[in-house]
Coordinates of C-alpha atoms in Angstrom, one line a residue:
M283 CA -152.4 146.4 4.8
G284 CA -151.8 147.3 8.5
V285 CA -148.5 147.0 10.4
N286 CA -149.5 143.7 12.0
G287 CA -150.3 142.2 8.6
M288 CA -147.0 143.3 7.1
R289 CA -145.2 141.9 10.2
H290 CA -147.0 138.6 9.7
L291 CA -146.0 138.4 6.0
F292 CA -142.4 139.3 6.9
V293 CA -142.2 136.5 9.5
C294 CA -143.7 134.0 7.0
A295 CA -141.1 135.1 4.4
L296 CA -138.3 134.5 6.9
L297 CA -139.6 131.0 7.7
A298 CA -140.5 130.0 4.2
A299 CA -137.1 128.5 3.4
S300 CA -137.4 125.8 6.0
C301 CA -141.2 125.1 5.6
S302 CA -140.6 122.3 3.1
I303 CA -137.9 120.8 5.3
A304 CA -140.3 120.8 8.3
A305 CA -143.1 119.2 6.3
H306 CA -140.8 116.5 5.0
A307 CA -139.6 115.8 8.6
L308 CA -143.1 115.0 9.8
G309 CA -143.4 111.2 10.0
A310 CA -146.6 109.3 9.5
G311 CA -147.2 109.0 13.3
E312 CA -146.6 112.7 14.1
V313 CA -149.2 115.3 14.6
K314 CA -149.1 117.9 11.9
A315 CA -149.3 121.7 12.3
G316 CA -152.5 123.1 13.8
P317 CA -154.7 126.0 12.8
G318 CA -152.8 129.2 12.0
C319 CA -149.5 127.3 11.6
T320 CA -150.2 125.2 8.6
G321 CA -147.2 124.3 6.6
V322 CA -144.6 125.4 9.2
S323 CA -142.7 123.5 11.9
A324 CA -143.4 123.7 15.6
Q325 CA -140.3 125.9 16.0
Q326 CA -141.6 128.3 13.4
C327 CA -145.1 128.3 14.9
V328 CA -143.5 129.4 18.2
G329 CA -141.5 132.0 16.2
M330 CA -144.8 133.4 14.9
A331 CA -146.2 133.6 18.5
L332 CA -143.0 135.4 19.7
E333 CA -143.5 137.9 16.9
A334 CA -147.1 138.4 17.9
M335 CA -146.0 139.3 21.4
G336 CA -143.5 141.9 20.2
G337 CA -140.6 139.8 19.0
G338 CA -138.3 137.2 20.4
E339 CA -135.4 139.7 20.6
R340 CA -137.5 142.1 22.7
L341 CA -138.6 139.3 25.1
E342 CA -135.0 138.0 25.4
K343 CA -133.8 141.5 26.4
L344 CA -136.2 141.5 29.4
S345 CA -134.1 141.3 32.5
S346 CA -136.8 141.9 35.0
V347 CA -140.6 142.2 35.4
R348 CA -142.5 143.9 38.2
L349 CA -146.2 143.2 38.7
Q350 CA -148.7 144.7 41.1
T351 CA -151.4 142.1 41.3
V352 CA -154.7 141.4 43.0
S353 CA -155.8 137.7 43.2
H354 CA -158.0 135.2 44.7
T355 CA -157.7 131.4 45.3
L356 CA -160.3 128.8 46.0
L357 CA -159.7 126.6 49.0
P358 CA -161.3 123.2 48.3
E359 CA -158.9 121.5 50.7
Q360 CA -160.1 123.7 53.5
S361 CA -163.9 124.0 52.7
Y362 CA -166.1 122.3 55.2
R363 CA -169.0 121.7 52.8
Q364 CA -167.0 121.5 49.5
A365 CA -168.3 123.6 46.6
P366 CA -168.9 126.5 46.5
F367 CA -165.5 127.0 48.2
I368 CA -164.0 129.3 50.7
T369 CA -161.8 131.9 49.0
S370 CA -158.6 133.7 50.1
Y371 CA -157.4 137.0 48.7
E372 CA -154.0 138.7 48.0
R373 CA -152.5 142.0 46.9
D374 CA -149.0 141.4 45.8
V375 CA -145.9 143.1 44.4
I376 CA -144.0 140.5 42.4
T377 CA -140.6 141.1 41.1
L378 CA -139.1 138.6 38.6
D379 CA -135.4 138.8 38.2
L380 CA -135.3 136.9 34.9
A381 CA -131.6 137.2 34.5
G382 CA -130.8 136.0 38.0
K383 CA -133.6 133.5 38.1
R384 CA -135.0 135.0 41.3
V385 CA -138.5 136.0 42.5
L386 CA -139.4 138.4 45.2
T387 CA -143.1 138.4 46.4
E388 CA -144.3 141.0 48.8
A389 CA -147.8 139.8 49.8
K390 CA -150.7 141.2 51.7
S391 CA -153.1 138.2 52.3
T392 CA -156.6 137.9 53.6
W393 CA -157.3 134.4 55.0
P394 CA -160.9 133.8 55.8
E395 CA -160.5 130.9 58.2
N396 CA -158.7 133.1 60.8
D397 CA -160.6 134.4 63.8
L398 CA -162.9 137.3 63.1
N399 CA -161.0 140.6 62.8
Q400 CA -157.8 138.8 62.3
P401 CA -157.8 137.8 58.6
D402 CA -154.9 139.9 57.3
S403 CA -151.2 139.2 57.2
E404 CA -148.1 140.3 55.3
S405 CA -145.2 138.3 54.1
T406 CA -142.1 138.6 52.0
L407 CA -141.0 135.5 50.0
I408 CA -137.6 135.3 48.3
V409 CA -136.8 132.4 45.9
G410 CA -133.5 131.9 44.1
P411 CA -131.7 129.1 42.3
D412 CA -130.5 127.6 45.6
G413 CA -133.7 127.7 47.6
G414 CA -136.1 130.1 49.2
A415 CA -137.1 131.8 52.5
F416 CA -139.8 133.9 54.1
H417 CA -138.2 137.1 55.3
T418 CA -139.3 138.8 58.5
K419 CA -137.9 141.4 60.9
N420 CA -136.9 138.5 63.1
G421 CA -134.9 136.8 60.4
D422 CA -135.5 134.2 57.6
S423 CA -137.5 131.0 57.8
P424 CA -137.6 128.2 55.3
C425 CA -140.4 128.3 52.7
G426 CA -142.1 125.2 51.3
L427 CA -141.4 123.3 48.1
S428 CA -144.7 124.6 46.7
S429 CA -143.5 128.2 47.1
M430 CA -140.3 127.5 45.2
D431 CA -142.2 125.6 42.5
D432 CA -144.6 128.5 42.0
A433 CA -141.7 131.0 41.7
R434 CA -139.7 128.9 39.2
E435 CA -142.8 128.2 37.2
R436 CA -143.3 132.0 36.9
L437 CA -139.8 132.4 35.7
V438 CA -139.9 129.7 33.0
L439 CA -143.5 129.1 32.0
G440 CA -144.9 132.6 32.8
P441 CA -145.9 134.8 29.9
A442 CA -142.5 136.6 29.8
R443 CA -140.6 133.4 29.1
V444 CA -142.8 130.5 28.1
L445 CA -142.3 130.9 24.3
L446 CA -138.6 131.3 24.7
T447 CA -138.5 128.2 26.9
A448 CA -140.5 126.3 24.2
A449 CA -138.2 127.6 21.4
G450 CA -135.2 126.3 23.3
A451 CA -136.7 122.9 24.0
A452 CA -134.9 120.0 22.2
D453 CA -138.2 118.0 22.0
L454 CA -140.5 120.8 20.8
H455 CA -143.2 119.3 18.6
Y456 CA -146.8 119.6 17.7
A457 CA -149.6 118.1 19.7
A458 CA -153.2 117.7 18.5
P459 CA -154.9 121.1 17.9
E460 CA -157.6 122.2 20.3
S461 CA -160.5 124.6 20.4
L462 CA -160.3 127.0 23.3
R463 CA -163.1 129.4 24.1
G464 CA -164.6 128.8 20.7
S465 CA -161.4 129.5 18.7
A466 CA -159.1 127.1 17.0
H467 CA -155.6 126.8 18.4
A468 CA -152.4 125.1 17.3
V469 CA -150.7 123.2 20.2
V470 CA -146.9 122.9 20.6
A471 CA -145.5 120.6 23.3
F472 CA -142.2 120.0 25.0
T473 CA -140.7 118.8 28.3
W474 CA -139.4 121.1 31.0
Q475 CA -137.6 119.4 34.0
H476 CA -139.5 116.1 33.2
V477 CA -142.8 118.0 33.2
P478 CA -144.8 117.8 29.9
V479 CA -145.8 121.3 28.8
R480 CA -148.3 122.3 26.1
V481 CA -148.8 125.9 24.7
L482 CA -152.0 126.7 22.9
I483 CA -151.5 129.3 20.2
N484 CA -154.4 131.2 18.8
A485 CA -155.0 130.6 15.1
F486 CA -156.0 134.2 14.3
N487 CA -153.5 136.3 16.3
H488 CA -150.9 133.8 17.1
L489 CA -150.8 134.8 20.8
P490 CA -150.3 132.1 23.5
D491 CA -153.7 131.8 25.1
A492 CA -153.0 128.9 27.5
V493 CA -150.2 126.8 29.0
E494 CA -150.9 123.3 30.2
T495 CA -148.8 120.9 32.3
T496 CA -149.4 117.5 34.0
Q497 CA -147.4 117.2 37.2
E498 CA -147.3 116.3 40.9
F499 CA -147.6 119.4 43.1
H500 CA -146.1 120.0 46.5
D501 CA -149.1 122.1 47.8
F502 CA -152.4 120.7 48.9
W503 CA -152.9 119.3 45.4
Y504 CA -150.2 116.7 46.1
F505 CA -152.8 114.2 47.2
W506 CA -154.3 114.1 43.7
G507 CA -151.1 112.7 42.1
D508 CA -151.0 113.6 38.4
V509 CA -152.7 117.0 38.3
E510 CA -153.7 118.6 35.0
Q511 CA -152.9 122.3 35.2
R512 CA -154.0 125.0 32.7
F513 CA -153.0 128.7 32.8
Y514 CA -155.3 130.9 30.7
F515 CA -153.6 134.1 29.5
D516 CA -156.0 136.9 28.9
N517 CA -156.6 140.7 29.0
F518 CA -153.5 141.4 26.8
K519 CA -152.0 144.9 27.1
L520 CA -149.3 146.6 25.0
V521 CA -146.5 147.4 27.5
Q522 CA -143.2 148.9 26.1
G523 CA -143.7 147.1 22.8
I524 CA -144.7 143.8 24.3
V525 CA -148.2 142.3 24.1
F526 CA -148.5 141.0 27.6
P527 CA -151.4 139.1 29.3
T528 CA -152.4 140.9 32.5
N529 CA -154.9 138.3 33.7
I530 CA -153.8 134.7 34.4
I531 CA -156.4 132.2 35.5
E532 CA -155.2 128.8 36.8
E533 CA -157.3 125.7 36.5
R534 CA -156.4 122.4 38.1
N535 CA -158.2 119.1 37.2
G536 CA -160.9 121.2 35.6
L537 CA -161.5 123.4 38.6
V538 CA -160.9 127.1 38.2
W539 CA -158.7 127.5 41.2
S540 CA -157.2 131.0 41.1
S541 CA -157.2 134.2 39.2
E542 CA -154.5 136.9 39.2
Q543 CA -154.9 140.3 37.6
A544 CA -152.0 142.6 37.1
L545 CA -152.9 146.2 37.9
N546 CA -149.5 147.4 36.7
V547 CA -146.7 145.9 34.7
E548 CA -143.2 147.2 34.5
F549 CA -140.2 145.8 32.5
N550 CA -136.5 146.1 33.2
V551 CA -136.9 147.7 36.6
P552 CA -133.8 148.3 38.7
L553 CA -133.4 145.7 41.4
D554 CA -132.5 146.2 45.0
E555 CA -130.0 143.5 45.8
K556 CA -130.7 143.8 49.6
A557 CA -134.3 143.0 49.0
F558 CA -133.3 139.7 47.4
S559 CA -130.8 138.7 50.1
M560 CA -131.6 135.7 52.3
D561 CA -129.9 133.4 54.8
A562 CA -128.1 130.8 52.6
K563 CA -128.5 128.1 55.3
I564 CA -132.2 128.7 55.4
A565 CA -132.5 128.6 51.6
K566 CA -130.6 125.2 51.6
I567 CA -133.0 123.8 54.2
S568 CA -136.0 124.9 52.0
A569 CA -134.6 123.1 49.0
G570 CA -134.0 119.9 51.0
Q571 CA -137.5 119.5 52.4
P572 CA -139.5 116.4 51.7
G573 CA -142.8 118.2 51.1
W574 CA -145.9 116.3 51.9
N575 CA -144.2 112.9 51.4
R576 CA -142.7 113.0 54.8
A577 CA -141.9 110.0 57.0
F578 CA -143.4 109.0 60.3
H579 CA -141.2 109.1 63.3
A580 CA -142.4 107.4 66.5
K581 CA -140.3 109.5 68.8
T582 CA -142.5 110.5 71.6
D583 CA -146.0 109.1 72.0
T584 CA -148.5 110.0 74.6
A585 CA -150.3 107.2 76.4
L586 CA -153.9 108.2 76.7
A587 CA -154.7 104.9 78.3
G588 CA -153.5 101.3 78.2
G589 CA -153.2 100.3 74.6
L590 CA -154.2 103.8 73.4
D591 CA -151.2 105.8 72.2
L592 CA -151.3 109.2 70.6
F593 CA -148.4 110.2 68.2
P594 CA -148.3 114.0 68.2
G595 CA -147.3 116.1 65.3
A596 CA -148.7 118.7 62.9
W597 CA -151.3 116.0 62.2
N598 CA -151.9 113.5 64.9
S599 CA -152.4 109.8 64.6
T600 CA -153.4 107.3 67.3
I601 CA -152.9 103.6 67.6
V602 CA -155.7 101.8 69.5
K603 CA -155.5 98.2 70.8
V604 CA -158.8 96.4 71.1
P605 CA -159.5 92.7 71.7
E606 CA -160.2 92.2 68.0
G607 CA -156.9 93.8 66.8
I608 CA -155.6 97.2 66.1
V609 CA -157.4 100.4 65.0
I610 CA -155.5 103.3 63.4
L611 CA -157.1 106.6 64.2
E612 CA -156.4 108.9 61.2
A613 CA -154.3 108.4 58.0
P614 CA -153.0 111.9 57.4
I615 CA -150.3 113.7 55.4
S616 CA -149.0 111.1 52.9
G617 CA -148.8 107.4 52.1
L618 CA -145.3 107.3 53.4
Y619 CA -146.4 108.8 56.8
T620 CA -149.5 106.6 57.2
Q621 CA -147.5 103.5 56.2
G622 CA -145.1 104.4 59.0
V623 CA -148.0 104.5 61.5
I624 CA -149.2 101.1 60.2
D625 CA -145.7 99.7 60.5
E626 CA -145.4 101.0 64.1
A627 CA -148.7 99.4 65.0
R628 CA -147.5 96.0 63.6
R629 CA -144.2 96.4 65.4
R630 CA -145.9 97.0 68.8
Y631 CA -148.5 94.3 68.2
P632 CA -147.0 91.8 65.8
T633 CA -149.6 89.1 66.3
D634 CA -152.7 91.3 66.0
P635 CA -154.4 92.2 62.8
I636 CA -155.2 95.8 61.9
V637 CA -159.0 95.7 61.8
A638 CA -159.8 99.3 60.9
V639 CA -158.5 102.7 59.9
L640 CA -160.5 105.7 60.9
S641 CA -160.5 108.8 58.6
T642 CA -162.7 111.4 60.3
S643 CA -162.5 114.4 58.1
D644 CA -162.5 115.4 54.4
S645 CA -159.7 118.0 54.5
W646 CA -157.1 116.8 52.0
P647 CA -154.1 116.7 54.4
H648 CA -156.2 114.6 56.8
T649 CA -156.9 112.0 54.1
G650 CA -153.4 112.0 52.6
G651 CA -152.6 108.5 53.7
V652 CA -155.9 106.9 52.8
R653 CA -154.5 105.5 49.5
A654 CA -151.8 103.6 51.5
A655 CA -154.5 102.0 53.7
V656 CA -156.4 101.0 50.5
A657 CA -153.3 99.5 49.1
D658 CA -152.8 97.5 52.3
G659 CA -156.3 96.1 52.0
L660 CA -157.5 97.6 55.3
P661 CA -161.1 98.5 56.2
I662 CA -161.5 102.3 56.3
Y663 CA -164.3 104.0 58.2
I664 CA -165.4 107.2 56.4
L665 CA -168.3 109.6 56.7
D666 CA -171.1 109.1 54.2
L667 CA -170.7 112.6 52.8
N668 CA -167.0 112.1 52.1
R669 CA -167.3 109.0 49.9
P670 CA -167.5 110.8 46.6
L671 CA -164.4 112.8 47.3
L672 CA -162.5 109.8 48.6
D673 CA -163.6 107.7 45.6
K674 CA -162.1 110.3 43.3
M675 CA -158.9 110.5 45.4
V676 CA -158.4 106.8 45.4
S677 CA -159.0 106.5 41.6
A678 CA -156.8 109.6 40.8
P679 CA -153.8 108.6 38.5
H680 CA -150.4 108.6 40.1
T681 CA -148.0 107.9 37.2
V682 CA -145.6 110.8 37.7
D683 CA -144.7 109.5 41.2
P684 CA -146.3 106.1 41.7
D685 CA -147.4 105.5 45.3
A686 CA -148.2 102.1 46.9
L687 CA -151.7 102.0 45.5
A688 CA -150.5 102.8 42.0
K689 CA -148.1 99.9 42.3
A690 CA -150.6 97.6 43.8
S691 CA -152.6 95.0 42.0
K692 CA -155.5 96.3 40.0
S693 CA -157.8 94.2 42.2
A694 CA -157.0 96.5 45.2
K695 CA -160.3 98.3 46.0
P696 CA -161.3 100.4 48.9
M697 CA -163.0 98.6 51.7
W698 CA -165.1 101.5 52.9
R699 CA -167.1 101.3 56.1
I700 CA -169.6 104.1 55.8
V701 CA -170.5 106.0 58.9
T702 CA -174.1 107.4 58.8
G703 CA -174.9 107.5 62.5
R704 CA -173.7 106.0 65.7
E705 CA -171.3 103.2 64.9
A706 CA -169.8 100.9 67.5
L707 CA -166.2 99.6 67.0
G708 CA -164.1 97.2 69.0
G709 CA -164.6 95.9 72.6
G710 CA -162.9 96.0 75.9
D711 CA -161.7 99.1 77.7
N712 CA -160.8 100.9 74.4
R713 CA -164.1 100.3 72.6
M714 CA -165.2 103.2 70.4
E715 CA -168.3 104.9 69.3
L716 CA -168.3 106.9 66.1
Y717 CA -170.7 109.9 65.8
P718 CA -171.2 112.2 62.8
L719 CA -171.0 115.8 63.9
R720 CA -173.4 117.3 61.2
G721 CA -172.8 120.9 62.1
A722 CA -172.5 123.8 59.6
A723 CA -168.7 123.8 60.0
T724 CA -168.3 120.1 60.9
E725 CA -170.7 118.6 58.4
R726 CA -168.0 116.3 56.9
Q727 CA -166.4 115.2 60.2
Y728 CA -167.2 112.5 62.8
M729 CA -165.9 112.2 66.4
V730 CA -164.7 109.1 68.2
Y731 CA -165.8 108.5 71.8
F732 CA -164.1 106.1 74.2
P733 CA -166.8 105.4 76.8
G734 CA -164.4 103.4 79.1
H735 CA -162.2 106.5 79.5
K736 CA -164.7 109.3 79.0
L737 CA -162.3 110.4 76.3
L738 CA -163.4 112.2 73.1
Y739 CA -161.5 112.5 69.8
A740 CA -162.9 115.6 68.2
S741 CA -161.5 115.3 64.6
D742 CA -160.4 118.7 63.2
T743 CA -162.2 121.0 65.6
L744 CA -159.9 121.7 68.5
A745 CA -156.9 124.0 68.1
L746 CA -155.6 126.9 70.3
N747 CA -154.2 130.3 69.3
E748 CA -150.9 131.4 70.7
D749 CA -152.7 133.2 73.6
G750 CA -154.5 130.0 74.5
S751 CA -157.9 131.0 73.1
L752 CA -159.9 128.7 70.8
Y753 CA -158.8 129.0 67.1
D754 CA -162.3 128.7 65.8
P755 CA -165.0 128.7 68.6
E756 CA -167.8 127.6 66.3
L757 CA -166.1 124.3 65.6
M758 CA -166.0 123.4 69.4
N759 CA -169.5 124.8 69.8
E760 CA -170.7 122.2 67.3
V761 CA -168.8 119.5 69.1
A762 CA -170.4 120.5 72.4
Q763 CA -173.8 120.4 70.8
A764 CA -173.1 116.9 69.5
V765 CA -171.8 115.7 72.9
K766 CA -175.0 117.0 74.4
R767 CA -177.2 115.5 71.7
E768 CA -175.6 112.1 72.1
N769 CA -175.7 112.3 75.9
L770 CA -171.9 111.6 76.2
S771 CA -170.0 112.0 79.4
V772 CA -166.6 113.6 78.5
E773 CA -163.7 114.3 80.8
T774 CA -160.9 114.6 78.3
V775 CA -160.7 115.7 74.6
F776 CA -158.0 115.6 72.0
A777 CA -158.0 116.2 68.2
M778 CA -156.1 116.1 65.0
H779 CA -154.1 119.2 65.9
Q780 CA -154.3 119.2 69.7
G781 CA -153.2 116.9 72.5
P782 CA -155.4 115.9 75.4
M783 CA -157.1 118.6 77.4
E784 CA -159.7 118.6 80.2
W785 CA -163.1 118.9 78.7
S786 CA -164.1 121.4 81.4
K787 CA -161.3 123.8 80.3
V788 CA -162.3 123.6 76.7
I789 CA -165.9 124.4 77.7
A790 CA -164.7 127.3 79.7
L791 CA -162.7 128.6 76.7
L792 CA -165.9 128.2 74.6
E793 CA -168.0 130.1 77.1
K794 CA -165.4 132.9 77.2
A795 CA -165.5 133.2 73.4
Q796 CA -169.2 133.3 73.4
H797 CA -169.2 136.2 75.8
A798 CA -166.3 138.1 74.3

C-alpha cells in the first residue's frame, strides 16, 4: 500500500468514532453523503479533502500566497455580435496576505477594444478589510465593488482557503451528489456572507474539483440578477507539500467566462508593507460605492431643442416630448437609475403618458434599466437582433436582490416594439425616425434621427479620446455610411457617451483617422 493509501486509512480511522453519530443525525429530509464520503458526515468529508490537499494543519499555516498568472476573459457585455466573444488578456502577479486578509494585484492587461497599437495597460490594485484602491504614481483612486468582491472571494473561497472556510461553517451539510467531467463527486454546501456555496469533492482522490455559488455580482454580470458561478480547479501541482490547483476556470450561467493559469506558486512569501499601503480615505470611498445600482440625479440637463432634454452622465439618457406623450431615449445602468429618468419625465410632464422607451444597443450597461421599464408596463423599442438577449435578461431570476420586475405581478410582460427597418415615432417638431445601423461593429444598434432639428442620436458609437480623436473610428465610419444610405441631413450628433457635436467636426475627425 502506498503513502496516499495509508494516509487515507489513517484519516478514516480518526473519523470512525463519529461516523455513527453523523449517520444518526441525518434526518429523513436531509441529503446523505455522496460518492467517496459514504458513512461520514459533511465535516468529515471536508476533512478528507483537506488531507488530500496536504492536511488542514499545513493549509492553516499558510500566511501568504504569491501567484504569477496568465489569464483571459470573454467580454460578452462588450461584444458587438455576441458569441464568439471578444477576449481580454492579463499577466498578473497576485499576492494574497491570508493572515491580514489583503490582496495585491499587479496587472498587465491587453484590452482589445482600445485603438490599434494602444491595447496595453498596467495597474496595481490593493484590497484590504476596509476597502480598496488602484495605486498609481499620481496617487490612489477608488476601485469598484467588483474588484473588492473578487479579491475577498480569492481569500475565502480560493483553493488555499475554501475547505477551511467550509470546515468552519456552522451550516455545513451535504447537497445532492453530482457528476463532474464524468466522475462522481460528493457535494458539501454552506453559506458565506449570505452567499450559498457548494464544493464538489472528487470521489476517487477527495480533491476539491469545483466551487459553486449563486450571487448577485457588481461587475457587468449585475444585470443578470442571480448568477450561477462555478470555479473549476484543475492542473493540480505539489507545492511545498500542498496539492494546489494551478488552473482555475470560471463559468457564469453556463458560459465559460475566464481561465487563469498559475505559472508559478509560492507559499509564505515575505510581504512588503509599503506595497500594501493605500489612502485610507480612498479605501473608505471604495467600500461605500453603490455599484451599478446607482440613482439618477437630474442636476444639469442640456436642452437640445424645445422639449428635448439630454441628461449627461457616464451613460446618457434623453427625455423627448412629442404630441402623443413622452419618449425616454435609453434605459441604462440599473432599474433604480432608469426609474429616476422615468420619474423625472413624469415630474416635468405630469399630464402626459410615457408612450415609448428606446433601447438602442445590446451592451449590458446600456440595457441595465430595461427591466424597470417592463415592470412599469411601458412599450420598449428594441432591435430585432437583440430580442433573444433581452428576453433572457427580462426572465432572469432576481431573488438575491429583487428588483421592481421581480416584485411586480407575474402578468408583467415586455411590450416589445421590434425595430427591423425605418420606424417612425411621434409627431411635431420632435418626431423621430429609427434606423438600424447594420454595420460589422454596429450590427446590434440603431440610431435615432430628429428630422425637424437635423439632429442624430448615434447610440454607442461616438466617444472621444483625451486628445480629442475618435475612440473607435470604425464605429463612426459605419454611422456615416448609414446616414448616407438613408439620405439623412445631419447637422448635430450626440450619443450614449458623448454630448452634442457638430456633424461636420465629427466627419473631419473621421477623415483624419482614415488618413492617419
